[in-house]
Amino acid sequence: MVRINKYYLYKWRSSESYEDVIKDNIEPPLWATHDLLSDARFNYIETCPTLYGNVTRLLTLARYISEENQLFDSWFNEVFLRAQELFPNRQWPINEKISKNNMDMMYDSNQDPFIPREFYFTTGFNYQSANLVEFQNKLLTEANPSINDFFSTPENMINAGFNGVPYKIIK
């Protein structure tokens, strides 16, 4: 199974308060998006169950600002149904309360399969027959931590315990 290691994502969270945003004249929807993305990334890296809430709020915001609600709904429903079939939720049953007794039921999202962006944005993309290693290689080749603050530098990845050569796929 092809995966992308979490060490590639920079572990950063927004620390600005809403009051700071208003003082700096940053548009509230832009700040909300930025804040939700930083929380989602942090919760993904930490395998926090609250990730689902972050993603739900991001989707709600995306739909709200979309000029084509029906198109957005159609796209989301199609992607969601395919994702649900291919990548079932392996978390604890929804009706169980999270406690220290059932923490072992949680999974490590590092074990999640690699899903290329084409899965979401290319109509008719067939995940099961796609060359995922090729898509992964393309992603890692195009990832540039010197111009994208959301990627860790190779040095930080190695210092954090990453095994391998950052931004290279070794066959």
C-alpha positions as protocol buffer text, in pm:
chain_id: "A"
residue {
  index: 1
  type: MET
  ca { x: 0 y: 0 z: 0 }
}
residue {
  index: 2
  type: VAL
  ca { x: 128 y: 345 z: -91 }
}
residue {
  index: 3
  type: ARG
  ca { x: 139 y: 604 z: 190 }
}
residue {
  index: 4
  type: ILE
  ca { x: 269 y: 954 z: 257 }
}
residue {
  index: 5
  type: ASN
  ca { x: 438 y: 990 z: 593 }
}
residue {
  index: 6
  type: LYS
  ca { x: 303 y: 1254 z: 832 }
}
residue {
  index: 7
  type: TYR
  ca { x: 654 y: 1388 z: 879 }
}
residue {
  index: 8
  type: TYR
  ca { x: 606 y: 1576 z: 551 }
}
residue {
  index: 9
  type: LEU
  ca { x: 346 y: 1802 z: 711 }
}
residue {
  index: 10
  type: TYR
  ca { x: 470 y: 2090 z: 918 }
}
residue {
  index: 11
  type: LYS
  ca { x: 329 y: 2065 z: 1270 }
}
residue {
  index: 12
  type: TRP
  ca { x: 199 y: 2416 z: 1308 }
}
residue {
  index: 13
  type: ARG
  ca { x: -116 y: 2564 z: 1449 }
}
residue {
  index: 14
  type: SER
  ca { x: -265 y: 2908 z: 1414 }
}
residue {
  index: 15
  type: SER
  ca { x: -228 y: 3100 z: 1738 }
}
residue {
  index: 16
  type: GLU
  ca { x: -396 y: 3423 z: 1635 }
}
residue {
  index: 17
  type: SER
  ca { x: -709 y: 3518 z: 1820 }
}
residue {
  index: 18
  type: TYR
  ca { x: -1016 y: 3654 z: 1647 }
}
residue {
  index: 19
  type: GLU
  ca { x: -946 y: 3992 z: 1814 }
}
residue {
  index: 20
  type: ASP
  ca { x: -599 y: 4000 z: 1653 }
}
residue {
  index: 21
  type: VAL
  ca { x: -755 y: 3925 z: 1316 }
}
residue {
  index: 22
  type: ILE
  ca { x: -1005 y: 4211 z: 1346 }
}
residue {
  index: 23
  type: LYS
  ca { x: -727 y: 4447 z: 1456 }
}
residue {
  index: 24
  type: ASP
  ca { x: -519 y: 4347 z: 1149 }
}
residue {
  index: 25
  type: ASN
  ca { x: -818 y: 4388 z: 916 }
}
residue {
  index: 26
  type: ILE
  ca { x: -801 y: 4029 z: 791 }
}
residue {
  index: 27
  type: GLU
  ca { x: -1128 y: 3912 z: 638 }
}
residue {
  index: 28
  type: PRO
  ca { x: -1307 y: 3684 z: 889 }
}
residue {
  index: 29
  type: PRO
  ca { x: -1385 y: 3408 z: 631 }
}
residue {
  index: 30
  type: LEU
  ca { x: -1018 y: 3401 z: 533 }
}
residue {
  index: 31
  type: TRP
  ca { x: -915 y: 3376 z: 898 }
}
residue {
  index: 32
  type: ALA
  ca { x: -1175 y: 3104 z: 962 }
}
residue {
  index: 33
  type: THR
  ca { x: -1047 y: 2903 z: 667 }
}
residue {
  index: 34
  type: HIS
  ca { x: -688 y: 2945 z: 778 }
}
residue {
  index: 35
  type: ASP
  ca { x: -775 y: 2848 z: 1135 }
}
residue {
  index: 36
  type: LEU
  ca { x: -977 y: 2542 z: 1031 }
}
residue {
  index: 37
  type: LEU
  ca { x: -701 y: 2423 z: 797 }
}
residue {
  index: 38
  type: SER
  ca { x: -436 y: 2458 z: 1065 }
}
residue {
  index: 39
  type: ASP
  ca { x: -653 y: 2267 z: 1314 }
}
residue {
  index: 40
  type: ALA
  ca { x: -732 y: 1996 z: 1058 }
}
residue {
  index: 41
  type: ARG
  ca { x: -365 y: 1951 z: 971 }
}
residue {
  index: 42
  type: PHE
  ca { x: -267 y: 1938 z: 1340 }
}
residue {
  index: 43
  type: ASN
  ca { x: -547 y: 1692 z: 1423 }
}
residue {
  index: 44
  type: TYR
  ca { x: -452 y: 1471 z: 1129 }
}
residue {
  index: 45
  type: ILE
  ca { x: -87 y: 1459 z: 1237 }
}
residue {
  index: 46
  type: GLU
  ca { x: -189 y: 1382 z: 1596 }
}
residue {
  index: 47
  type: THR
  ca { x: -460 y: 1131 z: 1490 }
}
residue {
  index: 48
  type: CYS
  ca { x: -722 y: 1329 z: 1684 }
}
residue {
  index: 49
  type: PRO
  ca { x: -1087 y: 1229 z: 1637 }
}
residue {
  index: 50
  type: THR
  ca { x: -1181 y: 1598 z: 1624 }
}
residue {
  index: 51
  type: LEU
  ca { x: -1039 y: 1603 z: 1271 }
}
residue {
  index: 52
  type: TYR
  ca { x: -1384 y: 1509 z: 1142 }
}
residue {
  index: 53
  type: GLY
  ca { x: -1535 y: 1823 z: 1293 }
}
residue {
  index: 54
  type: ASN
  ca { x: -1266 y: 2039 z: 1127 }
}
residue {
  index: 55
  type: VAL
  ca { x: -1330 y: 1880 z: 789 }
}
residue {
  index: 56
  type: THR
  ca { x: -1707 y: 1919 z: 826 }
}
residue {
  index: 57
  type: ARG
  ca { x: -1670 y: 2291 z: 902 }
}
residue {
  index: 58
  type: LEU
  ca { x: -1434 y: 2336 z: 605 }
}
residue {
  index: 59
  type: LEU
  ca { x: -1684 y: 2166 z: 375 }
}
residue {
  index: 60
  type: THR
  ca { x: -1965 y: 2381 z: 509 }
}
residue {
  index: 61
  type: LEU
  ca { x: -1759 y: 2694 z: 449 }
}
residue {
  index: 62
  type: ALA
  ca { x: -1662 y: 2579 z: 98 }
}
residue {
  index: 63
  type: ARG
  ca { x: -2026 y: 2513 z: 11 }
}
residue {
  index: 64
  type: TYR
  ca { x: -2132 y: 2848 z: 156 }
}
residue {
  index: 65
  type: ILE
  ca { x: -1887 y: 3047 z: -56 }
}
residue {
  index: 66
  type: SER
  ca { x: -1948 y: 2835 z: -366 }
}
residue {
  index: 67
  type: GLU
  ca { x: -2150 y: 3010 z: -634 }
}
residue {
  index: 68
  type: GLU
  ca { x: -2279 y: 2675 z: -759 }
}
residue {
  index: 69
  type: ASN
  ca { x: -2430 y: 2492 z: -460 }
}
residue {
  index: 70
  type: GLN
  ca { x: -2584 y: 2218 z: -674 }
}
residue {
  index: 71
  type: LEU
  ca { x: -2254 y: 2155 z: -851 }
}
residue {
  index: 72
  type: PHE
  ca { x: -2070 y: 2148 z: -516 }
}
residue {
  index: 73
  type: ASP
  ca { x: -2329 y: 1908 z: -369 }
}
residue {
  index: 74
  type: SER
  ca { x: -2307 y: 1681 z: -671 }
}
residue {
  index: 75
  type: TRP
  ca { x: -1926 y: 1676 z: -657 }
}
residue {
  index: 76
  type: PHE
  ca { x: -1919 y: 1617 z: -282 }
}
residue {
  index: 77
  type: ASN
  ca { x: -2177 y: 1337 z: -290 }
}
residue {
  index: 78
  type: GLU
  ca { x: -1994 y: 1158 z: -570 }
}
residue {
  index: 79
  type: VAL
  ca { x: -1655 y: 1184 z: -397 }
}
residue {
  index: 80
  type: PHE
  ca { x: -1797 y: 1095 z: -56 }
}
residue {
  index: 81
  type: LEU
  ca { x: -1970 y: 781 z: -184 }
}
residue {
  index: 82
  type: ARG
  ca { x: -1654 y: 661 z: -361 }
}
residue {
  index: 83
  type: ALA
  ca { x: -1439 y: 739 z: -56 }
}
residue {
  index: 84
  type: GLN
  ca { x: -1682 y: 567 z: 180 }
}
residue {
  index: 85
  type: GLU
  ca { x: -1668 y: 251 z: -29 }
}
residue {
  index: 86
  type: LEU
  ca { x: -1291 y: 246 z: -79 }
}
residue {
  index: 87
  type: PHE
  ca { x: -1179 y: 379 z: 259 }
}
residue {
  index: 88
  type: PRO
  ca { x: -1425 y: 278 z: 533 }
}
residue {
  index: 89
  type: ASN
  ca { x: -1387 y: 444 z: 871 }
}
residue {
  index: 90
  type: ARG
  ca { x: -1182 y: 218 z: 1095 }
}
residue {
  index: 91
  type: GLN
  ca { x: -1244 y: 419 z: 1412 }
}
residue {
  index: 92
  type: TRP
  ca { x: -1450 y: 296 z: 1705 }
}
residue {
  index: 93
  type: PRO
  ca { x: -1826 y: 262 z: 1665 }
}
residue {
  index: 94
  type: ILE
  ca { x: -1993 y: 602 z: 1656 }
}
residue {
  index: 95
  type: ASN
  ca { x: -2221 y: 521 z: 1950 }
}
residue {
  index: 96
  type: GLU
  ca { x: -1928 y: 441 z: 2182 }
}
residue {
  index: 97
  type: LYS
  ca { x: -1797 y: 716 z: 2402 }
}
residue {
  index: 98
  type: ILE
  ca { x: -1422 y: 775 z: 2384 }
}
residue {
  index: 99
  type: SER
  ca { x: -1248 y: 682 z: 2706 }
}
residue {
  index: 100
  type: LYS
  ca { x: -911 y: 560 z: 2825 }
}
residue {
  index: 101
  type: ASN
  ca { x: -1055 y: 208 z: 2815 }
}
residue {
  index: 102
  type: ASN
  ca { x: -1113 y: 209 z: 2440 }
}
residue {
  index: 103
  type: MET
  ca { x: -823 y: 422 z: 2317 }
}
residue {
  index: 104
  type: ASP
  ca { x: -668 y: 108 z: 2167 }
}
residue {
  index: 105
  type: MET
  ca { x: -960 y: 107 z: 1921 }
}
residue {
  index: 106
  type: MET
  ca { x: -820 y: 420 z: 1760 }
}
residue {
  index: 107
  type: TYR
  ca { x: -606 y: 371 z: 1454 }
}
residue {
  index: 108
  type: ASP
  ca { x: -293 y: 552 z: 1351 }
}
residue {
  index: 109
  type: SER
  ca { x: -379 y: 766 z: 1050 }
}
residue {
  index: 110
  type: ASN
  ca { x: -21 y: 711 z: 935 }
}
residue {
  index: 111
  type: GLN
  ca { x: -158 y: 377 z: 815 }
}
residue {
  index: 112
  type: ASP
  ca { x: -411 y: 545 z: 588 }
}
residue {
  index: 113
  type: PRO
  ca { x: -357 y: 486 z: 217 }
}
residue {
  index: 114
  type: PHE
  ca { x: -226 y: 758 z: -10 }
}
residue {
  index: 115
  type: ILE
  ca { x: -510 y: 929 z: -195 }
}
residue {
  index: 116
  type: PRO
  ca { x: -395 y: 1155 z: -479 }
}
residue {
  index: 117
  type: ARG
  ca { x: -575 y: 1483 z: -540 }
}
residue {
  index: 118
  type: GLU
  ca { x: -695 y: 1340 z: -873 }
}
residue {
  index: 119
  type: PHE
  ca { x: -926 y: 1113 z: -674 }
}
residue {
  index: 120
  type: TYR
  ca { x: -1118 y: 1422 z: -566 }
}
residue {
  index: 121
  type: PHE
  ca { x: -1091 y: 1646 z: -870 }
}
residue {
  index: 122
  type: THR
  ca { x: -1066 y: 1428 z: -1182 }
}
residue {
  index: 123
  type: THR
  ca { x: -1397 y: 1290 z: -1305 }
}
residue {
  index: 124
  type: GLY
  ca { x: -1378 y: 917 z: -1367 }
}
residue {
  index: 125
  type: PHE
  ca { x: -1051 y: 870 z: -1177 }
}
residue {
  index: 126
  type: ASN
  ca { x: -1015 y: 499 z: -1100 }
}
residue {
  index: 127
  type: TYR
  ca { x: -827 y: 464 z: -772 }
}
residue {
  index: 128
  type: GLN
  ca { x: -801 y: 87 z: -791 }
}
residue {
  index: 129
  type: SER
  ca { x: -627 y: 81 z: -1130 }
}
residue {
  index: 130
  type: ALA
  ca { x: -425 y: 403 z: -1089 }
}
residue {
  index: 131
  type: ASN
  ca { x: -48 y: 391 z: -1060 }
}
residue {
  index: 132
  type: LEU
  ca { x: -37 y: 535 z: -708 }
}
residue {
  index: 133
  type: VAL
  ca { x: 342 y: 524 z: -687 }
}
residue {
  index: 134
  type: GLU
  ca { x: 357 y: 751 z: -993 }
}
residue {
  index: 135
  type: PHE
  ca { x: 111 y: 997 z: -834 }
}
residue {
  index: 136
  type: GLN
  ca { x: 302 y: 986 z: -506 }
}
residue {
  index: 137
  type: ASN
  ca { x: 630 y: 1046 z: -684 }
}
residue {
  index: 138
  type: LYS
  ca { x: 479 y: 1345 z: -867 }
}
residue {
  index: 139
  type: LEU
  ca { x: 353 y: 1491 z: -539 }
}
residue {
  index: 140
  type: LEU
  ca { x: 688 y: 1451 z: -364 }
}
residue {
  index: 141
  type: THR
  ca { x: 879 y: 1587 z: -663 }
}
residue {
  index: 142
  type: GLU
  ca { x: 659 y: 1898 z: -677 }
}
residue {
  index: 143
  type: ALA
  ca { x: 656 y: 1950 z: -298 }
}
residue {
  index: 144
  type: ASN
  ca { x: 894 y: 2231 z: -218 }
}
residue {
  index: 145
  type: PRO
  ca { x: 939 y: 2313 z: 150 }
}
residue {
  index: 146
  type: SER
  ca { x: 1138 y: 2626 z: 65 }
}
residue {
  index: 147
  type: ILE
  ca { x: 830 y: 2791 z: -91 }
}
residue {
  index: 148
  type: ASN
  ca { x: 548 y: 2611 z: 92 }
}
residue {
  index: 149
  type: ASP
  ca { x: 536 y: 2665 z: 467 }
}
residue {
  index: 150
  type: PHE
  ca { x: 310 y: 2365 z: 514 }
}
residue {
  index: 151
  type: PHE
  ca { x: 587 y: 2116 z: 431 }
}
residue {
  index: 152
  type: SER
  ca { x: 865 y: 2024 z: 671 }
}
residue {
  index: 153
  type: THR
  ca { x: 1223 y: 2073 z: 562 }
}
residue {
  index: 154
  type: PRO
  ca { x: 1423 y: 1753 z: 505 }
}
residue {
  index: 155
  type: GLU
  ca { x: 1639 y: 1841 z: 807 }
}
residue {
  index: 156
  type: ASN
  ca { x: 1337 y: 1879 z: 1037 }
}
residue {
  index: 157
  type: MET
  ca { x: 1193 y: 1550 z: 910 }
}
residue {
  index: 158
  type: ILE
  ca { x: 1514 y: 1359 z: 983 }
}
residue {
  index: 159
  type: ASN
  ca { x: 1550 y: 1527 z: 1325 }
}
residue {
  index: 160
  type: ALA
  ca { x: 1192 y: 1422 z: 1407 }
}
residue {
  index: 161
  type: GLY
  ca { x: 1270 y: 1058 z: 1330 }
}
residue {
  index: 162
  type: PHE
  ca { x: 1178 y: 1016 z: 962 }
}
residue {
  index: 163
  type: ASN
  ca { x: 1335 y: 704 z: 812 }
}
residue {
  index: 164
  type: GLY
  ca { x: 1447 y: 736 z: 453 }
}
residue {
  index: 165
  type: VAL
  ca { x: 1536 y: 1017 z: 217 }
}
residue {
  index: 166
  type: PRO
  ca { x: 1283 y: 1303 z: 238 }
}
residue {
  index: 167
  type: TYR
  ca { x: 1108 y: 1399 z: -86 }
}
residue {
  index: 168
  type: LYS
  ca { x: 1240 y: 1093 z: -271 }
}
residue {
  index: 169
  type: ILE
  ca { x: 1078 y: 758 z: -332 }
}
residue {
  index: 170
  type: ILE
  ca { x: 1325 y: 476 z: -302 }
}
residue {
  index: 171
  type: LYS
  ca { x: 1214 y: 170 z: -495 }
}
